[in-house]
Coordinates of C-alpha atoms and ligand atoms in Angstrom, one line a residue:
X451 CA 0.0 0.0 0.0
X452 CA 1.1 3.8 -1.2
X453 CA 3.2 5.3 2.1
X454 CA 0.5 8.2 2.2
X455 CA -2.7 5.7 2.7
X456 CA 0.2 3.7 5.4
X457 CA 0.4 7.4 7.3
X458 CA -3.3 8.0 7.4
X459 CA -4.7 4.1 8.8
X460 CA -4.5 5.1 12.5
X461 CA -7.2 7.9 11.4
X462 CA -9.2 4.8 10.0
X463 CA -8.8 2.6 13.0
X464 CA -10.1 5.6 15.1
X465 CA -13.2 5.4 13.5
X466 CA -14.2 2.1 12.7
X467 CA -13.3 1.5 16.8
X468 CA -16.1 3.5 17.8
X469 CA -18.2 1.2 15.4
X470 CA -18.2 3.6 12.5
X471 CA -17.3 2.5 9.0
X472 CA -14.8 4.4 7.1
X473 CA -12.3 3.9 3.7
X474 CA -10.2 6.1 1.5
X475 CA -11.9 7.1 -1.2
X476 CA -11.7 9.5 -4.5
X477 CA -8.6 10.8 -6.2
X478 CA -6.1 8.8 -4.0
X479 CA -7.8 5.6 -4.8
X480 CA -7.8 6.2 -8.2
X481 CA -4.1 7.4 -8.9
X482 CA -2.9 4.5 -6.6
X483 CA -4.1 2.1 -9.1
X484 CA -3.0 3.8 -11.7
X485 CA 0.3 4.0 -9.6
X486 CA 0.3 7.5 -10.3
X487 CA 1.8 10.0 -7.3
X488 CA -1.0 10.0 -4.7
X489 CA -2.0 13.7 -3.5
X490 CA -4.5 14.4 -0.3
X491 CA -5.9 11.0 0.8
X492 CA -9.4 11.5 1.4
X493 CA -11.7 9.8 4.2
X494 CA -15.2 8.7 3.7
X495 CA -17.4 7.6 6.8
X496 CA -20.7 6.9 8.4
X497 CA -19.7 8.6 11.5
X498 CA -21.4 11.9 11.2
X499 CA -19.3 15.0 11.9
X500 CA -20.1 15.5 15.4
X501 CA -19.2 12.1 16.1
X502 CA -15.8 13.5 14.3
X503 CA -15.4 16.1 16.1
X504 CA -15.6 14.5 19.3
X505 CA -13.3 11.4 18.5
X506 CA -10.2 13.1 17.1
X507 CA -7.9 15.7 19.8
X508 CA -7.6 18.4 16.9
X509 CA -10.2 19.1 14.1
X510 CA -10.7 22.0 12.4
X511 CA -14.7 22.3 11.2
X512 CA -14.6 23.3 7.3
X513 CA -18.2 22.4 6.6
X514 CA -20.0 20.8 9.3
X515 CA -22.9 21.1 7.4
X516 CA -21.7 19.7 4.3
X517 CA -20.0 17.0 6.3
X518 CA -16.5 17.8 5.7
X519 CA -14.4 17.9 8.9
X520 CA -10.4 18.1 8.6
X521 CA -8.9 15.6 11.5
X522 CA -4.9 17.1 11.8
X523 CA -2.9 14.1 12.7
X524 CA 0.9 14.7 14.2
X525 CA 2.0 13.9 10.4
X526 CA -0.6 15.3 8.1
X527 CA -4.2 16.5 7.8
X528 CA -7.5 14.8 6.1
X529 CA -10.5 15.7 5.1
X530 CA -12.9 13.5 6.3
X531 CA -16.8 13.8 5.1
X532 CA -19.7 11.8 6.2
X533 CA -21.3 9.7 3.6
X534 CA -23.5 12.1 1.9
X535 CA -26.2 12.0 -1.1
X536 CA -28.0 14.5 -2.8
X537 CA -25.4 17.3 -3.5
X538 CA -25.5 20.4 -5.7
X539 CA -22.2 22.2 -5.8
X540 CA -21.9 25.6 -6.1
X541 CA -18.5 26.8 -4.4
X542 CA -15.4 24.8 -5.5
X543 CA -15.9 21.3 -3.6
X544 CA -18.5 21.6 -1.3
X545 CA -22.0 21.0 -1.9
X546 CA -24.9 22.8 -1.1
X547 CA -27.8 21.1 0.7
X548 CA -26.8 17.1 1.2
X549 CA -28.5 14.2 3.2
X550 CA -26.3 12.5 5.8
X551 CA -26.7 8.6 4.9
X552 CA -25.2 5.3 6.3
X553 CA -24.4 3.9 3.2
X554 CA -21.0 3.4 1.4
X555 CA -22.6 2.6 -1.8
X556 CA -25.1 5.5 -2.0
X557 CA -22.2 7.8 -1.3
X558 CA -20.3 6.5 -4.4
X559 CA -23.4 6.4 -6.6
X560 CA -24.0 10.7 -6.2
X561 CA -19.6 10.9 -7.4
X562 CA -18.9 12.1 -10.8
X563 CA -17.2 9.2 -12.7
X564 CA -16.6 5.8 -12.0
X565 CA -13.1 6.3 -11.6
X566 CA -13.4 8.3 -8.8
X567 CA -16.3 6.3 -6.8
X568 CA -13.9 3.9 -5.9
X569 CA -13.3 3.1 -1.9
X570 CA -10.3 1.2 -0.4
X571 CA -10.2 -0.5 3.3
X572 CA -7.1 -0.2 5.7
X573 CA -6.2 -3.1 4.3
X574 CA -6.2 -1.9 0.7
X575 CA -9.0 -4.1 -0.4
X576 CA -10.6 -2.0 -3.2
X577 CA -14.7 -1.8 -3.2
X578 CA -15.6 -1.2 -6.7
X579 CA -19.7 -0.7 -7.5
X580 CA -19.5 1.0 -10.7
X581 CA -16.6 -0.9 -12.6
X582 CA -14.4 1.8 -12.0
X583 CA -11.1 -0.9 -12.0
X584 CA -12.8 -1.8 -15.3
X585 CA -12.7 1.8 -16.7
X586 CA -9.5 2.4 -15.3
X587 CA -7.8 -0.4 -17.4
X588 CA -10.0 0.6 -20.3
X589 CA -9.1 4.2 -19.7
X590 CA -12.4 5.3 -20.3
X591 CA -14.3 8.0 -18.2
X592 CA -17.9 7.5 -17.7
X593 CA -20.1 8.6 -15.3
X594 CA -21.8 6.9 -12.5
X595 CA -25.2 6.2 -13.3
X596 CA -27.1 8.5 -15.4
X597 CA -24.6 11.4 -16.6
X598 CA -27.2 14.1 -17.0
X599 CA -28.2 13.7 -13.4
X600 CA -24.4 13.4 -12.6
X601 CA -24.0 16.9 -14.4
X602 CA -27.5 18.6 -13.3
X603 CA -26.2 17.8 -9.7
X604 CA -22.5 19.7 -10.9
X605 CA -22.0 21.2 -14.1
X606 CA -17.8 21.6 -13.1
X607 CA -18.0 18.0 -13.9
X608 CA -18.3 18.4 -17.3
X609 CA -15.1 20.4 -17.1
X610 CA -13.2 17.7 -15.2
X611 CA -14.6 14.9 -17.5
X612 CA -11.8 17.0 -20.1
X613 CA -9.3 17.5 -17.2
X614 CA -9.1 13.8 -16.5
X615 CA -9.2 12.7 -19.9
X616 CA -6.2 15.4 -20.7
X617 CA -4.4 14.2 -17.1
X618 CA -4.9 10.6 -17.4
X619 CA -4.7 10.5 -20.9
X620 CA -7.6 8.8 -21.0
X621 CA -10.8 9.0 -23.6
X622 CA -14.9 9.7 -22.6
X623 CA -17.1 7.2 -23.3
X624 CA -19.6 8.3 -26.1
X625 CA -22.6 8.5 -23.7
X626 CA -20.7 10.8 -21.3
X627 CA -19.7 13.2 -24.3
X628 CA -23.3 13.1 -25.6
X629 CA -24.4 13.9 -21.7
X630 CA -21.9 16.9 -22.3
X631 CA -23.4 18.6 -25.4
X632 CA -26.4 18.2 -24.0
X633 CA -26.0 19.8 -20.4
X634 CA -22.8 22.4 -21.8
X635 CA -25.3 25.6 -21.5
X636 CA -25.5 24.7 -17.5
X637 CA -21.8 25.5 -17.7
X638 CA -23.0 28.8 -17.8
X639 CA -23.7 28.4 -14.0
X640 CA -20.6 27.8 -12.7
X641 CA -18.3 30.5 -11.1
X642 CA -14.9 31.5 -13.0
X643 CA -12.7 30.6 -10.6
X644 CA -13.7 26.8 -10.8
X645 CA -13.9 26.5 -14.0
X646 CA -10.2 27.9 -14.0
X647 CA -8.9 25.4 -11.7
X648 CA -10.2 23.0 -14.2
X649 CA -9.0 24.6 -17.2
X650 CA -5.4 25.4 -16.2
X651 CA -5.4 21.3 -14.7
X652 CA -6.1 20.0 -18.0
X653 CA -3.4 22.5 -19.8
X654 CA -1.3 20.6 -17.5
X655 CA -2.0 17.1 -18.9
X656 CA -0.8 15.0 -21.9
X657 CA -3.5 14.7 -23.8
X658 CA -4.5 18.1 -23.9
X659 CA -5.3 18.3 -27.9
X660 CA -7.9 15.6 -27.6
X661 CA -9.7 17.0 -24.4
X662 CA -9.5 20.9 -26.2
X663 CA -11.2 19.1 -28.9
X664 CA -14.0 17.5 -26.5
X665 CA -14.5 20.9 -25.4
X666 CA -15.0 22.2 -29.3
X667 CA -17.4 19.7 -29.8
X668 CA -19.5 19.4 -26.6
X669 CA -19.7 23.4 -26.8
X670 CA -18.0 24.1 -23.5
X671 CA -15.5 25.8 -24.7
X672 CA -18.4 28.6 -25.5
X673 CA -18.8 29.0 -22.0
X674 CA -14.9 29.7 -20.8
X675 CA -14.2 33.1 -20.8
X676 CA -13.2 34.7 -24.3
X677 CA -11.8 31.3 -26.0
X678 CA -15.1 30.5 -28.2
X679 CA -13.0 31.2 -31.4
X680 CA -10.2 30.1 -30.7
X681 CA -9.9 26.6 -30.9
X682 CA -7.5 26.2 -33.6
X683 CA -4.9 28.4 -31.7
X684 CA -5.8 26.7 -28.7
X685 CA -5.1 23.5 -29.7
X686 CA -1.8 24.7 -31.5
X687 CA -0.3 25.3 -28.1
X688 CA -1.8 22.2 -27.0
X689 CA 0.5 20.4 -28.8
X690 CA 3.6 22.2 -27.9
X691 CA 2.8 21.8 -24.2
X692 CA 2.3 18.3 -24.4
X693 CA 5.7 17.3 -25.7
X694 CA 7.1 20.0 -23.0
X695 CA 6.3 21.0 -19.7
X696 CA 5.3 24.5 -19.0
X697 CA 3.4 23.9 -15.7
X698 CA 3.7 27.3 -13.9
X699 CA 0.4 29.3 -13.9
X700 CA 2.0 32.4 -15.5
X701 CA 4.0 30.8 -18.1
X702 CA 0.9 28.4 -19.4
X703 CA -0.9 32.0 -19.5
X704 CA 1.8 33.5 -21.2
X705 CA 1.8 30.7 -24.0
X706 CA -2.3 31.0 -24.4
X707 CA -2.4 34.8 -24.7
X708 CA 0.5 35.0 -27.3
X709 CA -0.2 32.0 -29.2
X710 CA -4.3 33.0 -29.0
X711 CA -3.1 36.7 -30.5
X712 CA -5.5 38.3 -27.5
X713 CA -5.2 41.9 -27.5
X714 CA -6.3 43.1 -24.3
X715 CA -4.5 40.9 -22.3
X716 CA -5.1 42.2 -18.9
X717 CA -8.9 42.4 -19.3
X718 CA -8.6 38.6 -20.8
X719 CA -7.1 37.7 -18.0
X720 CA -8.9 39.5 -15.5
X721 CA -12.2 37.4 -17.2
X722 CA -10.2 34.8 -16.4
X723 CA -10.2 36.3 -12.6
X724 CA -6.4 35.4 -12.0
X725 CA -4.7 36.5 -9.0
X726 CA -3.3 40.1 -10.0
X727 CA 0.2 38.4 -9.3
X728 CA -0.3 36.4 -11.4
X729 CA -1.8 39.1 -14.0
X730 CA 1.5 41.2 -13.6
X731 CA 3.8 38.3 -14.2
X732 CA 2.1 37.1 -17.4
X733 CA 2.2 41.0 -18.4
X734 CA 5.5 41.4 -18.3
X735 CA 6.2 38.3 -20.4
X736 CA 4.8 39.4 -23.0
X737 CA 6.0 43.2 -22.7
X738 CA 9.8 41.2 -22.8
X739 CA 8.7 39.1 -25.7
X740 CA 7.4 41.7 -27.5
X741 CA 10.6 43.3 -27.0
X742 CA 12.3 40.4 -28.4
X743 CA 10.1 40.7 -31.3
X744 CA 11.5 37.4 -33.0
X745 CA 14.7 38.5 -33.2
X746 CA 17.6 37.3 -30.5
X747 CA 18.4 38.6 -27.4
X748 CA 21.2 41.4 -26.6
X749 CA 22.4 42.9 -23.7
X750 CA 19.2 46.2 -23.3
X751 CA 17.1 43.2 -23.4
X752 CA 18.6 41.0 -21.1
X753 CA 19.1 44.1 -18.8
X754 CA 15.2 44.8 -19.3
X755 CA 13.8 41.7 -18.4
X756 CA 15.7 41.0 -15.7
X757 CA 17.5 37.3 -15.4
X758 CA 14.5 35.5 -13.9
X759 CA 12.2 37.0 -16.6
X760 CA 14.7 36.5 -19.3
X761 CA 15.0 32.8 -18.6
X762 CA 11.6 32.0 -18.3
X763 CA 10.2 34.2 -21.5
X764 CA 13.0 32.1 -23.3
X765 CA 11.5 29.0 -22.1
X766 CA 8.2 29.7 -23.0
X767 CA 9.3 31.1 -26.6
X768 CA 11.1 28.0 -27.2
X769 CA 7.6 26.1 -26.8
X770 CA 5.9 28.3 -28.8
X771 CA 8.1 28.6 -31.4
X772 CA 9.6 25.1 -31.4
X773 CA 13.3 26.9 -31.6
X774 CA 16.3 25.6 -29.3
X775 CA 16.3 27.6 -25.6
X776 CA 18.9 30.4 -25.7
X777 CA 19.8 29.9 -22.0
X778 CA 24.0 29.9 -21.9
X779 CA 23.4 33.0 -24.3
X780 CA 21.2 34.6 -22.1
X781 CA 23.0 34.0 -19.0
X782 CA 26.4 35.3 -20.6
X783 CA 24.7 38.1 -21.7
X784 CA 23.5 38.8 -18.2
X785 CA 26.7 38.0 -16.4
X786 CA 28.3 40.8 -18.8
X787 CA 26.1 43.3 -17.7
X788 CA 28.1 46.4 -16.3
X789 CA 25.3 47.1 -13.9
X790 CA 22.6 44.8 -13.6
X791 CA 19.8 47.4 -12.0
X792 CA 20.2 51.3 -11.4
X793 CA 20.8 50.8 -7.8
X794 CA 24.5 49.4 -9.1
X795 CA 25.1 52.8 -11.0
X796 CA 28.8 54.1 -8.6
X797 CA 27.1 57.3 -7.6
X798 CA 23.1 57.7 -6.8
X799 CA 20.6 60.7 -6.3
X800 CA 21.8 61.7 -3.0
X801 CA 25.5 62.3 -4.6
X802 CA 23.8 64.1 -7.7
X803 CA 21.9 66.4 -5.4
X804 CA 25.2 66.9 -3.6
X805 CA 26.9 68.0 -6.5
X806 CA 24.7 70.0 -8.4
X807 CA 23.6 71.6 -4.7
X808 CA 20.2 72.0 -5.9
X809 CA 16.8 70.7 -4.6
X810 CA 15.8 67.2 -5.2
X811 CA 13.2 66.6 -8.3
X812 CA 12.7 65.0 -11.7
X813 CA 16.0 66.2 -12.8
X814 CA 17.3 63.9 -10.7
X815 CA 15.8 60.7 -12.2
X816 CA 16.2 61.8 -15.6
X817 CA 20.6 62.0 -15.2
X818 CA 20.0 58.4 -13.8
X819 CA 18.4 57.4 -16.4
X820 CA 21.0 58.8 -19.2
X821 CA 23.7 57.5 -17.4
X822 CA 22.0 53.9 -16.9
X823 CA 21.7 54.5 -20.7
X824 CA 25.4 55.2 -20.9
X825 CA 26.9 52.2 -18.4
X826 CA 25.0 49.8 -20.6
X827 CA 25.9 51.2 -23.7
X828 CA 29.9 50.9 -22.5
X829 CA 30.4 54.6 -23.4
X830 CA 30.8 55.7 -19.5
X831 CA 32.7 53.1 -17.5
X832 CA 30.8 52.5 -13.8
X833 CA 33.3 53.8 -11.6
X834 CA 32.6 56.7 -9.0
X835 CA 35.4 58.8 -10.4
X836 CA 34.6 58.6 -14.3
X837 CA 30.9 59.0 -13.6
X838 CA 31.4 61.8 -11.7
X839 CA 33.7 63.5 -14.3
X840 CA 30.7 62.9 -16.7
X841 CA 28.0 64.5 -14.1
X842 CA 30.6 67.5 -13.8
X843 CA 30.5 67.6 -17.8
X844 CA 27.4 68.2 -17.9
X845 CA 26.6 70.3 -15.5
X846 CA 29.3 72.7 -16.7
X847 CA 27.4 72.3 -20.1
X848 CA 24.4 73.3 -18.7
X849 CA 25.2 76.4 -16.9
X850 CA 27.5 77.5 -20.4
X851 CA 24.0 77.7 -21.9
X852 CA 22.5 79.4 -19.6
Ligands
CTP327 N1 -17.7 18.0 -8.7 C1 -17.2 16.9 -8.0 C2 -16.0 17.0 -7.3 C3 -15.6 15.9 -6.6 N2 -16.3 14.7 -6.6 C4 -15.8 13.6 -5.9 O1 -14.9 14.0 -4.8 C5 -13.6 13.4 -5.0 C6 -12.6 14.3 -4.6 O2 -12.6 15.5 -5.4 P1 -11.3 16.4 -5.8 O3 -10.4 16.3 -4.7 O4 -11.9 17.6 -6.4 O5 -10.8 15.6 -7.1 P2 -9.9 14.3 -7.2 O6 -10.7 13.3 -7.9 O7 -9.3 13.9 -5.9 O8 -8.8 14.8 -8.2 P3 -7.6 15.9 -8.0 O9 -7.2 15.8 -6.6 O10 -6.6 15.4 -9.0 O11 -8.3 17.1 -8.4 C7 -13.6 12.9 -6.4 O12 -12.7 11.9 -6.7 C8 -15.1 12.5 -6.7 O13 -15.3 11.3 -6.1 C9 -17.5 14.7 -7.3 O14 -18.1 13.6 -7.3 N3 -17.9 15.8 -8.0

């Protein structure tokens, strides 16, 4: 059994010895027997959460009334939910109004896809209702049950039906996919921020083409924010990213606004409701690759991006463009800078406004900025002494023509 299941038994063995039942259930189950890397190991039981609460030293409540409780071990912390039925989601896990139950089964019959309505016992016995193990070998997704009560109940999961397929590289069975187009307008429903979650996770995958193309032809891809035309870029950049592997949210962002040609690109992403950090990162990107504007790097640019930026717009231009990553050239380039900021300059405002003995102001910024201009240019070499001949220079220049 994975180490992370092996870490969270005692939890188990706490419950079932108060005479509740209780298994691992969901995602875990489902990469472990795919032997893919497990993530949080979820807990199902028919303990309900006051009965949690009171059994464990240190809980913390995240949804009593959705039955989630998290139960913090020494090592780690689980969600742990009571067996539920009858959910409709609206927030990103949760679901609105649900109906405690005592039944394993009936909580696996109300989960998305058979794949995922799998439970496993301490012992790592797998209880499989829905042919899930099946699926999984067939790497097929299909629903449990009836799929447009599985997406009236959540429309996200018409989303994640193209996230596992892209993840798992695995394909939807017809049914599901017909479920889809006919369910996609409920899409419509569901906040921006899930279906982002969803979105970025499947740009993540390896079989991204094919679930972009699900998305095309179910009609989801009408309800994502400002994509609806875009398919054929879209799934141009699909197939770079799955030979490569561009997984940080402002690089993958990058690569879909310059390959999608979006022109307001902070109002695109703002539909998108990114974090603002994340906004500002993918901004600047582009600014630098603009910059570049297909032709090579030099020292100015180098300097203007900045080493972190410089190596990371060359990564994602390498993707894009299917050239060779510059990386040795950029990094010589920026270990040859003479100054790699204007804080490096040998003198600074204070010593300007020393030696011109006038009041502090714009005049100041703009000598900085000539003389940054200078430094990288190699015609003024950054040392106090020949920097401040220069400044001397010009300030006898000045009062000449005055
Ligand atoms: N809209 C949803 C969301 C989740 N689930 C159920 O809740 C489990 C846990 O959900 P989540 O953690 O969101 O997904 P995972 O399947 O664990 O996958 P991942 O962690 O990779 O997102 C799923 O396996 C599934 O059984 C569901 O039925 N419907």
């Amino acid at each position: 059994m994975n180490a992370a299941f092996m870490r969270a038994i005692p939890v188990l063995k706490v419950l079932k010895q108060e005479g509740h039942e209780a298994y691992f259930v969901g995602g875990s189950v489902r990469d472990s027997l795919l032997k893919r890397e497990v993530g949080d190991v979820d807990i199902a039981t028919s303990a309900t959460p006051e009965q949690i609460i009171n059994m464990f030293p240190k809980t913390v409540d995240i949804g009593k009334e959705h039955g989630t409780i998290i139960v913090v071990t020494e090592e780690e912390s689980y969600e742990v939910t009571t067996f539920r039925s009858e959910s409709t989601y609206s927030d990103n896990r949760r679901p609105d109004s649900v109906t405690f139950i005592k039944s394993l089964k009936e909580d696996l019959r109300r989960r998305d896809f058979t794949i995922n309505a799998m439970a496993m016992t301490e012992t790592g016995s797998i209880i499989d209702y829905f042919q899930g193990k099946e699926h999984l070998k067939q790497k097929k997704i299909h629903t449990v049950g009836n799929a447009d009560e599985r997406f009236s109940e959540d429309a996200l999961r018409m989303l994640r039906a193209a996230r596992f397929s892209s993840q798992l590289k695995f394909t939807i069975s017809l049914k599901t996919v017909e479920a889809m187009k006919a369910n996609a307008k409920r899409l419509a429903a569901i906040s921006v921020e899930r279906k982002t979650v969803e979105f970025e996770k499947l740009l993540k995958g390896v079989n991204i083409v094919y679930a972009l193309n699900i998305l095309y032809e179910t009609n989801l891809l009408s309800y994502l924010p400002r994509v609806s035309g875009k398919v054929m870029q879209l799934t141009q950049i699909g197939e770079k990213l799955e030979q490569t592997s561009l997984n940080e949210r402002s690089e993958l962002w990058t690569a879909v606004v310059k390959s999608c040609g979006i022109e307001n690109i902070e109002l695109f992403l703002q539909e998108w409701k990114l974090p603002k950090k994340v906004i500002h990162s993918v901004m600047k990107n582009v600014r630098i690759w603009n910059i570049l504007n297909n032709s090579s790097w030099d020292t100015f640019k180098v300097y203007e991006a900045g080493i972190t930026t410089a190596l990371e717009v060359e990564r994602i231009r390498s993707v894009i463009e299917g050239t060779q990553p510059q990386y040795e050239i950029v990094k010589s380039l920026y270990e040859q800078l003479p100054i790699r900021s204007k804080q490096d300059l040998a003198i600074n405002g204070t010593d300007l406004i020393h030696m011109y003995g006038k009041k502090p102001g714009k005049w100041v910024s703009d000598i900085l900025n000539k003389l940054e201009e200078k430094v990288l240019e190699g015609t003024i070499i950054n040392t106090p002494s020949t920097i401040k001949e220069w400044v001397l220079q010009c300030k006898m220049k000045q009062e000449k023509n005055y």
